[in-house]
Tab-separated table of C-alpha atoms and ligand atoms in Angstrom:
chain	number	residue	atom	x	y	z
A	8	MET	CA	0.000	0.000	0.000
A	9	PHE	CA	1.456	3.345	-1.072
A	10	ASN	CA	1.320	6.085	1.547
A	11	LYS	CA	0.790	9.333	-0.362
A	12	PRO	CA	3.268	12.009	0.746
A	13	ALA	CA	1.624	14.645	2.898
A	14	ASN	CA	3.796	17.596	1.931
A	15	THR	CA	6.446	18.868	-0.456
A	16	SER	CA	9.469	17.615	1.449
A	17	GLU	CA	8.026	14.094	1.552
A	18	TRP	CA	7.427	14.187	-2.228
A	19	GLN	CA	10.970	15.478	-2.699
A	20	ALA	CA	12.478	12.743	-0.528
A	21	LEU	CA	10.704	10.003	-2.489
A	22	ASP	CA	11.632	11.653	-5.766
A	23	LYS	CA	15.286	11.878	-4.777
A	24	ALA	CA	15.304	8.207	-3.791
A	25	HIS	CA	13.632	6.703	-6.863
A	26	HIS	CA	13.256	9.050	-9.795
A	27	ILE	CA	16.009	9.675	-12.364
A	28	HIS	CA	15.775	13.148	-13.934
A	29	PRO	CA	17.017	14.368	-17.295
A	30	PHE	CA	19.332	17.381	-17.292
A	31	THR	CA	19.248	17.971	-13.536
A	32	ASP	CA	22.386	18.507	-11.473
A	33	PRO	CA	22.326	15.929	-8.630
A	34	LYS	CA	23.533	18.678	-6.274
A	35	TYR	CA	20.175	20.355	-6.803
A	36	PHE	CA	18.351	17.649	-4.865
A	37	ASP	CA	20.204	18.633	-1.693
A	38	SER	CA	20.335	22.396	-2.158
A	39	ARG	CA	16.716	23.011	-3.219
A	40	GLY	CA	14.942	19.761	-4.050
A	41	VAL	CA	12.810	19.364	-7.142
A	42	ARG	CA	9.751	21.525	-7.546
A	43	VAL	CA	6.609	19.467	-7.571
A	44	MET	CA	3.925	20.840	-9.892
A	45	THR	CA	0.363	19.881	-9.129
A	46	THR	CA	-2.189	21.843	-11.190
A	47	ALA	CA	-2.304	24.345	-14.026
A	48	ASP	CA	-4.600	26.741	-15.845
A	49	GLY	CA	-3.925	29.051	-18.800
A	50	CYS	CA	-0.381	30.399	-18.487
A	51	TYR	CA	-0.062	29.489	-14.797
A	52	ILE	CA	0.974	26.425	-12.858
A	53	TRP	CA	0.710	25.738	-9.138
A	54	ASP	CA	3.334	23.881	-7.120
A	55	SER	CA	2.788	21.612	-4.133
A	56	ASP	CA	3.218	24.581	-1.776
A	57	GLY	CA	0.353	26.392	-3.497
A	58	ASN	CA	2.511	28.973	-5.282
A	59	LYS	CA	0.970	30.323	-8.483
A	60	ILE	CA	3.738	30.520	-11.064
A	61	LEU	CA	3.714	32.230	-14.469
A	62	ASP	CA	5.040	29.587	-16.860
A	63	ALA	CA	7.037	31.600	-19.375
A	64	MET	CA	8.417	28.358	-20.874
A	65	ALA	CA	5.063	26.787	-21.855
A	66	GLY	CA	6.158	23.650	-20.016
A	67	LEU	CA	9.084	22.583	-22.167
A	68	TRP	CA	8.415	24.860	-25.165
A	69	CYS	CA	5.195	22.998	-25.900
A	70	VAL	CA	1.970	24.084	-24.177
A	71	ASN	CA	1.029	26.459	-26.994
A	72	ILE	CA	-2.697	26.653	-26.187
A	73	GLY	CA	-2.043	26.950	-22.438
A	74	TYR	CA	-3.076	24.567	-19.689
A	75	GLY	CA	-6.539	23.287	-18.798
A	76	ASN	CA	-8.285	23.505	-22.152
A	77	LYS	CA	-11.551	21.607	-21.644
A	78	ASP	CA	-12.192	20.991	-25.363
A	79	VAL	CA	-8.977	19.033	-25.620
A	80	VAL	CA	-9.743	17.096	-22.442
A	81	GLN	CA	-13.178	16.165	-23.790
A	82	ALA	CA	-11.777	15.122	-27.167
A	83	ALA	CA	-9.366	12.786	-25.374
A	84	ALA	CA	-12.125	11.355	-23.159
A	85	ARG	CA	-14.418	10.775	-26.146
A	86	GLN	CA	-11.699	8.976	-28.080
A	87	LEU	CA	-10.739	6.871	-25.046
A	88	GLU	CA	-14.317	5.701	-24.848
A	89	THR	CA	-14.736	5.088	-28.591
A	90	LEU	CA	-11.428	3.448	-29.477
A	91	PRO	CA	-8.582	3.793	-26.956
A	92	TYR	CA	-6.045	2.130	-29.195
A	93	TYR	CA	-5.443	0.774	-32.617
A	94	ASN	CA	-2.295	0.748	-34.706
A	95	THR	CA	-1.191	1.912	-38.117
A	96	PHE	CA	0.652	-1.239	-39.174
A	97	PHE	CA	-0.388	-3.858	-41.753
A	98	GLN	CA	-3.039	-2.011	-43.745
A	99	SER	CA	-4.809	-0.454	-40.718
A	100	SER	CA	-5.953	3.046	-39.889
A	101	THR	CA	-8.403	4.883	-37.635
A	102	PRO	CA	-10.523	7.982	-38.344
A	103	THR	CA	-8.454	10.273	-36.100
A	104	GLN	CA	-5.205	9.250	-37.788
A	105	ILE	CA	-6.683	9.908	-41.224
A	106	GLU	CA	-8.229	13.228	-40.192
A	107	LEU	CA	-5.031	14.460	-38.567
A	108	ALA	CA	-2.936	13.655	-41.642
A	109	ALA	CA	-5.461	15.468	-43.853
A	110	ARG	CA	-5.624	18.488	-41.524
A	111	LEU	CA	-1.834	18.729	-41.405
A	112	THR	CA	-1.722	18.673	-45.196
A	113	GLU	CA	-3.780	21.888	-45.175
A	114	LEU	CA	-1.534	23.558	-42.606
A	115	THR	CA	1.947	22.690	-43.825
A	116	PRO	CA	3.569	24.777	-46.565
A	117	GLY	CA	4.435	23.644	-50.102
A	118	ASP	CA	3.842	20.052	-51.129
A	119	LEU	CA	4.391	18.506	-47.702
A	120	ASN	CA	1.342	16.324	-48.160
A	121	HIS	CA	2.223	13.016	-46.472
A	122	PHE	CA	2.652	12.251	-42.777
A	123	PHE	CA	4.229	9.560	-40.647
A	124	PHE	CA	3.314	9.603	-36.945
A	125	ALA	CA	5.531	8.951	-33.931
A	126	ASN	CA	5.445	9.858	-30.242
A	127	SER	CA	8.203	12.376	-29.607
A	128	GLY	CA	10.427	14.817	-31.407
A	129	SER	CA	13.305	12.367	-31.017
A	130	GLU	CA	11.377	9.561	-32.684
A	131	ALA	CA	10.279	11.908	-35.448
A	132	ASN	CA	13.888	12.808	-36.151
A	133	ASP	CA	15.006	9.172	-36.051
A	134	THR	CA	12.281	8.590	-38.628
A	135	VAL	CA	13.636	11.474	-40.715
A	136	ILE	CA	17.054	9.822	-40.832
A	137	ARG	CA	15.655	6.467	-41.922
A	138	LEU	CA	13.316	7.993	-44.512
A	139	ALA	CA	15.967	10.258	-46.034
A	140	ARG	CA	18.476	7.435	-46.377
A	141	HIS	CA	15.763	5.188	-47.781
A	142	TYR	CA	14.833	7.934	-50.250
A	143	TRP	CA	18.356	8.096	-51.649
A	144	THR	CA	18.626	4.297	-51.852
A	145	VAL	CA	15.388	4.097	-53.832
A	146	ARG	CA	16.613	6.927	-56.065
A	147	GLY	CA	19.779	4.943	-56.843
A	148	LYS	CA	22.225	6.928	-54.682
A	149	PRO	CA	22.719	4.641	-51.658
A	150	LYS	CA	25.986	6.344	-50.679
A	151	LYS	CA	24.090	9.511	-49.742
A	152	THR	CA	23.742	8.722	-46.023
A	153	THR	CA	25.443	11.507	-44.041
A	154	PHE	CA	23.428	14.137	-42.208
A	155	ILE	CA	24.772	17.614	-41.565
A	156	GLY	CA	23.417	19.447	-38.522
A	157	ARG	CA	24.683	22.375	-36.497
A	158	HIS	CA	26.579	22.946	-33.286
A	159	LYS	CA	24.091	23.585	-30.485
A	160	GLY	CA	21.321	22.094	-32.631
A	161	TYR	CA	18.857	20.049	-30.582
A	162	HIS	CA	17.007	17.213	-32.253
A	163	GLY	CA	16.319	14.874	-29.353
A	164	SER	CA	17.741	12.325	-26.990
A	165	THR	CA	17.595	8.950	-28.730
A	166	LEU	CA	20.893	7.604	-30.096
A	167	ALA	CA	20.323	8.876	-33.609
A	168	ALA	CA	18.669	12.172	-32.638
A	169	VAL	CA	21.571	12.967	-30.301
A	170	SER	CA	23.969	12.403	-33.179
A	171	LEU	CA	21.909	14.669	-35.389
A	172	GLY	CA	22.109	17.374	-32.723
A	173	GLY	CA	25.209	19.343	-31.938
A	174	MET	CA	25.259	19.243	-28.147
A	175	LYS	CA	28.771	18.267	-27.020
A	176	ASP	CA	27.786	17.189	-23.508
A	177	MET	CA	25.079	14.929	-24.950
A	178	HIS	CA	27.564	13.337	-27.367
A	179	ALA	CA	29.887	12.711	-24.427
A	180	LEU	CA	27.299	10.744	-22.430
A	181	GLY	CA	27.750	7.086	-23.389
A	182	HIS	CA	29.891	7.969	-26.457
A	183	THR	CA	26.750	8.527	-28.469
A	184	LEU	CA	27.961	10.306	-31.588
A	185	LEU	CA	27.267	7.757	-34.319
A	186	PRO	CA	29.159	7.692	-37.620
A	187	GLY	CA	27.428	9.431	-40.520
A	188	PHE	CA	26.753	12.755	-38.785
A	189	ALA	CA	28.592	16.048	-39.206
A	190	HIS	CA	28.019	19.528	-37.819
A	191	ILE	CA	28.670	23.090	-38.877
A	192	MET	CA	28.798	26.407	-37.002
A	193	GLU	CA	25.507	27.704	-35.671
A	194	PRO	CA	24.436	31.121	-37.084
A	195	HIS	CA	24.938	32.946	-33.789
A	196	CYS	CA	25.976	36.453	-34.783
A	197	TYR	CA	26.600	37.692	-31.230
A	198	ALA	CA	28.954	34.769	-30.502
A	199	HIS	CA	30.718	34.310	-33.855
A	200	GLY	CA	30.054	37.489	-35.847
A	201	ASN	CA	33.383	39.208	-35.070
A	202	GLY	CA	31.863	42.566	-35.842
A	203	LEU	CA	30.339	41.546	-39.196
A	204	GLU	CA	26.947	42.962	-40.127
A	205	PRO	CA	24.276	40.296	-39.533
A	206	GLU	CA	23.514	39.979	-43.277
A	207	ALA	CA	27.161	39.271	-44.132
A	208	PHE	CA	27.514	36.931	-41.176
A	209	GLY	CA	24.354	35.035	-42.226
A	210	LEU	CA	25.885	34.283	-45.627
A	211	GLN	CA	29.186	33.302	-44.061
A	212	ALA	CA	27.484	30.921	-41.620
A	213	ALA	CA	25.421	29.323	-44.418
A	214	GLN	CA	28.521	28.862	-46.572
A	215	LYS	CA	29.918	26.566	-43.871
A	216	LEU	CA	27.372	24.098	-45.249
A	217	GLU	CA	28.872	24.279	-48.715
A	218	GLU	CA	32.368	23.804	-47.286
A	219	LYS	CA	31.223	20.758	-45.304
A	220	ILE	CA	29.414	19.203	-48.295
A	221	LEU	CA	32.540	19.621	-50.430
A	222	GLU	CA	34.748	18.229	-47.652
A	223	LEU	CA	32.551	15.124	-47.283
A	224	GLY	CA	31.772	14.794	-50.985
A	225	PRO	CA	28.264	15.689	-52.219
A	226	GLU	CA	27.721	12.068	-53.257
A	227	THR	CA	27.771	11.076	-49.547
A	228	VAL	CA	25.473	13.758	-48.095
A	229	ALA	CA	21.809	12.837	-47.593
A	230	ALA	CA	20.433	15.915	-45.885
A	231	PHE	CA	20.930	19.083	-43.897
A	232	ILE	CA	18.757	19.526	-40.810
A	233	GLY	CA	18.110	22.712	-38.866
A	234	GLU	CA	15.578	24.258	-36.522
A	235	PRO	CA	14.310	27.496	-38.138
A	236	ILE	CA	15.322	29.112	-34.816
A	237	GLN	CA	17.543	26.959	-32.602
A	238	GLY	CA	15.669	26.619	-29.306
A	239	ALA	CA	17.517	24.584	-26.683
A	240	GLY	CA	20.825	25.916	-28.079
A	241	GLY	CA	19.873	29.329	-26.672
A	242	VAL	CA	17.279	30.767	-29.068
A	243	ILE	CA	19.619	31.410	-31.972
A	244	ASP	CA	17.712	33.223	-34.708
A	245	PRO	CA	19.721	33.418	-37.918
A	246	PRO	CA	20.182	36.629	-39.905
A	247	ALA	CA	17.672	37.179	-42.730
A	248	THR	CA	20.214	36.080	-45.353
A	249	TYR	CA	20.884	32.652	-43.817
A	250	TRP	CA	18.069	30.314	-44.831
A	251	GLY	CA	17.900	31.436	-48.463
A	252	GLU	CA	21.578	30.612	-48.861
A	253	ILE	CA	21.138	27.241	-47.105
A	254	GLN	CA	18.282	26.455	-49.504
A	255	ARG	CA	20.409	27.394	-52.528
A	256	ILE	CA	23.301	25.190	-51.364
A	257	CYS	CA	21.037	22.198	-50.690
A	258	GLU	CA	19.544	22.483	-54.176
A	259	LYS	CA	22.953	22.905	-55.809
A	260	TYR	CA	24.344	19.686	-54.280
A	261	ASP	CA	21.152	17.602	-54.333
A	262	VAL	CA	20.931	17.494	-50.537
A	263	LEU	CA	17.533	17.179	-48.828
A	264	LEU	CA	16.563	20.093	-46.620
A	265	VAL	CA	14.949	19.108	-43.324
A	266	ALA	CA	13.328	21.655	-41.026
A	267	ASP	CA	12.983	20.556	-37.410
A	268	GLU	CA	9.808	22.437	-36.492
A	269	VAL	CA	9.415	20.783	-33.078
A	270	ILE	CA	9.579	24.190	-31.342
A	271	CYS	CA	8.853	26.639	-34.165
A	272	GLY	CA	5.792	24.787	-35.502
A	273	PHE	CA	2.187	25.571	-34.609
A	274	GLY	CA	2.311	29.320	-34.337
A	275	ARG	CA	5.407	30.108	-32.286
A	276	LEU	CA	6.738	32.612	-34.863
A	277	GLY	CA	3.330	33.959	-35.868
A	278	HIS	CA	3.026	31.483	-38.745
A	279	TRP	CA	1.897	27.881	-38.640
A	280	PHE	CA	5.486	26.848	-39.307
A	281	GLY	CA	8.829	28.593	-38.824
A	282	SER	CA	9.672	27.631	-42.417
A	283	GLU	CA	7.053	30.126	-43.611
A	284	TYR	CA	8.539	32.872	-41.426
A	285	TYR	CA	11.960	32.349	-43.037
A	286	GLY	CA	10.742	31.397	-46.531
A	287	ILE	CA	12.252	27.896	-46.283
A	288	ARG	CA	10.955	25.208	-48.669
A	289	PRO	CA	11.871	21.998	-46.853
A	290	ASP	CA	11.643	18.499	-48.321
A	291	ILE	CA	10.953	17.000	-44.912
A	292	VAL	CA	9.642	18.524	-41.655
A	293	SER	CA	9.581	17.049	-38.162
A	294	MET	CA	7.030	18.336	-35.650
A	295	ALA	CA	5.971	17.481	-32.083
A	296	LYS	CA	5.406	19.682	-28.976
A	297	GLY	CA	2.888	22.259	-30.304
A	298	LEU	CA	1.182	19.547	-32.402
A	299	SER	CA	-0.677	18.508	-29.238
A	300	SER	CA	0.404	21.413	-27.002
A	301	GLY	CA	1.983	18.672	-24.889
A	302	TYR	CA	-1.389	17.326	-23.696
A	303	LEU	CA	-0.378	13.882	-24.977
A	304	PRO	CA	2.819	12.706	-26.660
A	305	ILE	CA	2.610	12.745	-30.451
A	306	SER	CA	4.910	13.772	-33.275
A	307	ALA	CA	4.864	13.654	-37.051
A	308	VAL	CA	7.167	13.732	-40.042
A	309	ALA	CA	5.900	15.500	-43.151
A	310	VAL	CA	7.407	14.627	-46.509
A	311	SER	CA	7.078	16.206	-49.938
A	312	ASP	CA	5.321	14.582	-52.875
A	313	GLU	CA	8.702	13.641	-54.348
A	314	VAL	CA	10.005	11.984	-51.151
A	315	PHE	CA	6.669	10.219	-50.762
A	316	ALA	CA	6.811	8.927	-54.327
A	317	ALA	CA	10.169	7.292	-53.612
A	318	ILE	CA	8.877	5.787	-50.356
A	319	GLN	CA	5.960	4.296	-52.290
A	320	GLU	CA	8.318	2.860	-54.878
A	321	GLY	CA	10.453	1.365	-52.105
A	322	GLY	CA	7.836	-1.205	-51.118
A	323	PRO	CA	6.757	-1.959	-47.526
A	324	LEU	CA	8.369	0.525	-45.133
A	325	ALA	CA	10.270	-1.391	-42.453
A	326	HIS	CA	9.750	1.276	-39.819
A	327	GLY	CA	7.087	2.131	-37.241
A	328	TYR	CA	6.152	2.370	-33.580
A	329	THR	CA	3.392	0.587	-31.650
A	330	TYR	CA	1.960	3.988	-30.826
A	331	SER	CA	2.473	5.638	-34.234
A	332	GLY	CA	-0.668	7.731	-34.620
A	333	HIS	CA	-2.130	6.702	-31.265
A	334	PRO	CA	-5.860	7.465	-31.764
A	335	VAL	CA	-6.212	9.388	-28.499
A	336	ALA	CA	-3.106	11.462	-29.177
A	337	CYS	CA	-4.413	12.140	-32.701
A	338	ALA	CA	-7.773	13.231	-31.274
A	339	VAL	CA	-5.948	15.579	-28.914
A	340	ALA	CA	-3.846	16.982	-31.767
A	341	ILE	CA	-6.981	17.609	-33.844
A	342	ALA	CA	-8.686	19.348	-30.907
A	343	ASN	CA	-5.508	21.371	-30.337
A	344	ILE	CA	-5.484	22.518	-33.967
A	345	ASP	CA	-9.196	23.394	-33.618
A	346	VAL	CA	-8.367	25.582	-30.596
A	347	ILE	CA	-5.530	27.339	-32.442
A	348	GLU	CA	-7.864	27.998	-35.386
A	349	ARG	CA	-10.922	29.039	-33.342
A	350	GLN	CA	-8.900	31.467	-31.239
A	351	SER	CA	-6.937	32.693	-34.293
A	352	LEU	CA	-3.823	32.190	-32.207
A	353	VAL	CA	-1.405	32.291	-35.126
A	354	ASP	CA	-2.708	35.674	-36.341
A	355	ARG	CA	-2.940	36.964	-32.788
A	356	VAL	CA	0.720	36.123	-32.164
A	357	ARG	CA	1.867	37.678	-35.447
A	358	GLU	CA	-0.215	40.849	-35.293
A	359	ASN	CA	-0.727	41.507	-31.631
A	360	THR	CA	1.097	39.720	-28.838
A	361	ALA	CA	4.474	39.039	-30.445
A	362	PRO	CA	5.072	42.681	-31.475
A	363	TYR	CA	4.147	43.774	-27.945
A	364	PHE	CA	6.301	41.059	-26.343
A	365	ARG	CA	9.283	42.075	-28.462
A	366	GLN	CA	8.742	45.772	-27.770
A	367	CYS	CA	8.665	45.203	-23.983
A	368	LEU	CA	11.675	42.874	-24.026
A	369	GLY	CA	13.476	45.262	-26.390
A	370	GLU	CA	13.094	48.062	-23.858
A	371	LEU	CA	14.354	45.770	-21.125
A	372	ALA	CA	17.344	44.711	-23.232
A	373	ASP	CA	18.188	48.333	-24.101
A	374	GLN	CA	17.929	49.604	-20.571
A	375	HIS	CA	19.112	46.796	-18.346
A	376	PRO	CA	22.882	46.898	-17.676
A	377	MET	CA	23.101	43.114	-17.461
A	378	VAL	CA	21.460	42.326	-20.826
A	379	GLY	CA	23.782	42.222	-23.853
A	380	GLU	CA	21.241	41.407	-26.536
A	381	LEU	CA	17.713	40.213	-27.228
A	382	ARG	CA	17.336	37.301	-29.644
A	383	GLY	CA	14.433	35.417	-31.196
A	384	ALA	CA	11.244	36.158	-33.121
A	385	GLY	CA	7.544	35.790	-32.449
A	386	LEU	CA	6.919	34.443	-28.958
A	387	ILE	CA	10.360	32.962	-28.391
A	388	ALA	CA	13.194	35.023	-26.979
A	389	ALA	CA	16.547	34.961	-25.222
A	390	LEU	CA	18.173	37.643	-23.120
A	391	GLN	CA	21.971	37.339	-23.211
A	392	LEU	CA	23.342	38.098	-19.751
A	393	VAL	CA	26.567	40.118	-19.630
A	394	ARG	CA	28.772	41.386	-16.831
A	395	ASP	CA	29.574	44.604	-18.670
A	396	LYS	CA	27.248	45.742	-21.435
A	397	SER	CA	29.414	48.365	-23.138
A	398	ALA	CA	32.586	46.262	-23.026
A	399	ARG	CA	30.564	43.153	-24.079
A	400	GLU	CA	32.173	41.265	-21.199
A	401	ASN	CA	30.409	37.942	-20.753
A	402	PHE	CA	29.837	36.043	-17.552
A	403	THR	CA	31.959	32.911	-17.218
A	404	ALA	CA	30.530	29.414	-16.830
A	405	GLU	CA	31.726	29.475	-13.195
A	406	ASP	CA	29.697	32.632	-12.514
A	407	ASN	CA	26.611	30.512	-13.188
A	408	ALA	CA	24.697	33.765	-13.655
A	409	ALA	CA	21.809	32.401	-15.728
A	410	ASN	CA	21.085	29.516	-13.357
A	411	ILE	CA	21.184	31.949	-10.435
A	412	CYS	CA	18.779	34.249	-12.275
A	413	ARG	CA	16.492	31.300	-13.094
A	414	ASP	CA	16.267	30.313	-9.404
A	415	ILE	CA	15.678	33.912	-8.300
A	416	CYS	CA	12.870	34.208	-10.858
A	417	LEU	CA	11.333	30.940	-9.751
A	418	ASP	CA	11.309	32.175	-6.149
A	419	ASN	CA	9.406	35.167	-7.541
A	420	ASN	CA	6.916	32.838	-9.301
A	421	LEU	CA	8.230	33.145	-12.847
A	422	ILE	CA	9.595	30.227	-14.852
A	423	MET	CA	12.270	31.080	-17.392
A	424	ARG	CA	14.879	28.647	-18.717
A	425	ALA	CA	18.635	29.192	-18.393
A	426	VAL	CA	20.793	28.199	-21.388
A	427	GLU	CA	24.488	28.880	-20.833
A	428	GLN	CA	24.521	32.643	-20.149
A	429	SER	CA	21.087	33.391	-21.558
A	430	MET	CA	17.591	33.550	-20.120
A	431	VAL	CA	15.138	31.911	-22.465
A	432	ILE	CA	11.437	32.738	-22.721
A	433	CYS	CA	8.798	30.803	-24.675
A	434	PRO	CA	5.339	31.443	-23.186
A	435	PRO	CA	2.042	29.834	-24.194
A	436	LEU	CA	0.617	31.428	-27.348
A	437	ILE	CA	-2.538	32.386	-25.432
A	438	ILE	CA	-0.566	34.848	-23.296
A	439	THR	CA	-2.289	38.244	-23.041
A	440	ARG	CA	-0.719	41.694	-23.007
A	441	THR	CA	-1.454	41.942	-19.278
A	442	GLU	CA	0.344	38.656	-18.691
A	443	ILE	CA	3.241	39.858	-20.850
A	444	ASP	CA	3.434	42.929	-18.571
A	445	GLU	CA	3.618	40.641	-15.549
A	446	LEU	CA	6.260	38.474	-17.245
A	447	VAL	CA	8.462	41.427	-18.142
A	448	GLU	CA	8.076	43.039	-14.722
A	449	LYS	CA	9.076	39.796	-13.009
A	450	ALA	CA	11.996	39.390	-15.413
A	451	TRP	CA	13.188	42.935	-14.519
A	452	THR	CA	13.006	42.084	-10.827
A	453	GLY	CA	14.860	38.806	-11.352
A	454	LEU	CA	17.578	40.498	-13.401
A	455	ASN	CA	17.944	43.281	-10.817
A	456	ASP	CA	18.276	40.792	-7.978
A	457	THR	CA	20.810	38.755	-9.980
A	458	ALA	CA	22.802	41.911	-10.794
A	459	ALA	CA	22.788	42.814	-7.106
A	460	ARG	CA	24.112	39.334	-6.285
A	461	PHE	CA	27.133	40.066	-8.554
A	462	GLY	CA	27.564	43.583	-7.153
A	463	LEU	CA	26.567	45.112	-10.501
A	464	LEU	CA	23.692	47.250	-9.195
B	13	PXG	N1	13.712	18.864	-31.883
B	13	PXG	C1	13.706	20.026	-31.226
B	13	PXG	C2	13.915	21.296	-31.981
B	13	PXG	C3	13.467	20.045	-29.851
B	13	PXG	O1	13.474	21.216	-29.206
B	13	PXG	C4	13.286	17.641	-29.908
B	13	PXG	C5	13.504	17.706	-31.271
B	13	PXG	C6	13.083	16.314	-29.260
B	13	PXG	O2	11.777	16.163	-28.847
B	13	PXG	P1	11.417	15.119	-27.686
B	13	PXG	O3	9.922	15.112	-27.719
B	13	PXG	O4	11.971	13.807	-28.069
B	13	PXG	O5	12.008	15.633	-26.403
B	13	PXG	C7	13.255	18.839	-29.177
B	13	PXG	C8	13.008	18.789	-27.701
B	13	PXG	C9	15.767	22.074	-23.383
B	13	PXG	C10	14.947	20.955	-23.897
B	13	PXG	O6	16.917	21.835	-23.046
B	13	PXG	C11	14.479	20.993	-25.180
B	13	PXG	C12	13.785	19.901	-25.681
B	13	PXG	C13	13.533	18.801	-24.892
B	13	PXG	C14	14.014	18.786	-23.583
B	13	PXG	C15	14.736	19.846	-23.077
B	13	PXG	O7	15.297	23.186	-23.349
B	13	PXG	N2	13.388	19.944	-26.988
């Protein structure tokens, strides 16, 4: 018989004893203990001590429609009652799987008209690798197997998705960089621009792709993959010149272009997909997170008519997951898309809340002595923390400034994410102007308190 913990410290003790956490410093369990979240509504979550916290990270970059949407809950309940499970293997389908694929066809740009379902962004990207390599085999170029990604790219945590990504500490864990994956510089102007204008730097960063393709030999390169804006890498939004040049290079060398839309998809940049914001015409797109606003796990891979034609020619596809297109997850994704459409969330972000969000954060970035730059677009942003703004002196890793700021903000009931020396913000798309005011005010307070901690204010 399990005795339910009576308070936060009892939950924390059990958690520490039995629960393994991703990306959590073990020291944290002794210094603070995990935070135990219990309920949520809209843009707010409540912890086990009853604190009401503004979730400026939409969970983990995913709760686009906000918490507690009853329509989605009811759609899930209805589907659980009607047909809680059936699979997509061996000539089978269910109405929700078919409807979701058809709805996604309407929403995705270009001729991305065919969808394969999986359960997470990682699985979607593993699927991308298998499909792209299969594509080239069917098209008579079986040597085209290598994927090129970017440093600080994040594509997931499975063996293959880790290799696709460019996170050094993730490669180091368990020696998980597989052969067949290469990486180029991320288009981070602040970090690598060396005083170049963003437009010139964007071209330079994209040309690293051409150099890498030539180094590896175009006959060996299957695809380039990139997030329209790199999220977990620190919200790295490329200069306007970048994606056009990447597209040109991919076409020149017959390399598939894959957009990882796991964060940017479903309205984050004020368009259904980040590819539309940047004018990218991808051959393959992976999506997850905002597809269901995180209410249930589901992901999808969209492929173009041409990639689909090759898959069809290739015979039975030896790939799939038990829960590919789980009917309840599909029902939730459909209800989630309905909510986004009914509330015109994509237009609202583009025309209303994102411009206001960027204006408020822009003022903060201009005026606050500890903020070196504001990055991002739409409702995704990073504030680069600096020790000295005019001298562009960065904090060191040992300073731990962003983690300190994150904890100070959390104590003030605001969740932001710390990535290296940046504070990252990615609120639900339903956020109102009043809630943006609260977010920015709390961010100011958190930055002031952090600056005071370093004797900078
Ligand atoms: N692609 C992108 C662009 C992502 O951001 C994945 C793929 C993998 O999705 P799954 O569902 O397998 O986790 C992600 C996930 C962070 C953080 O450090 C970011 C993600 C996941 C966990 C932590 O901010 N993004």
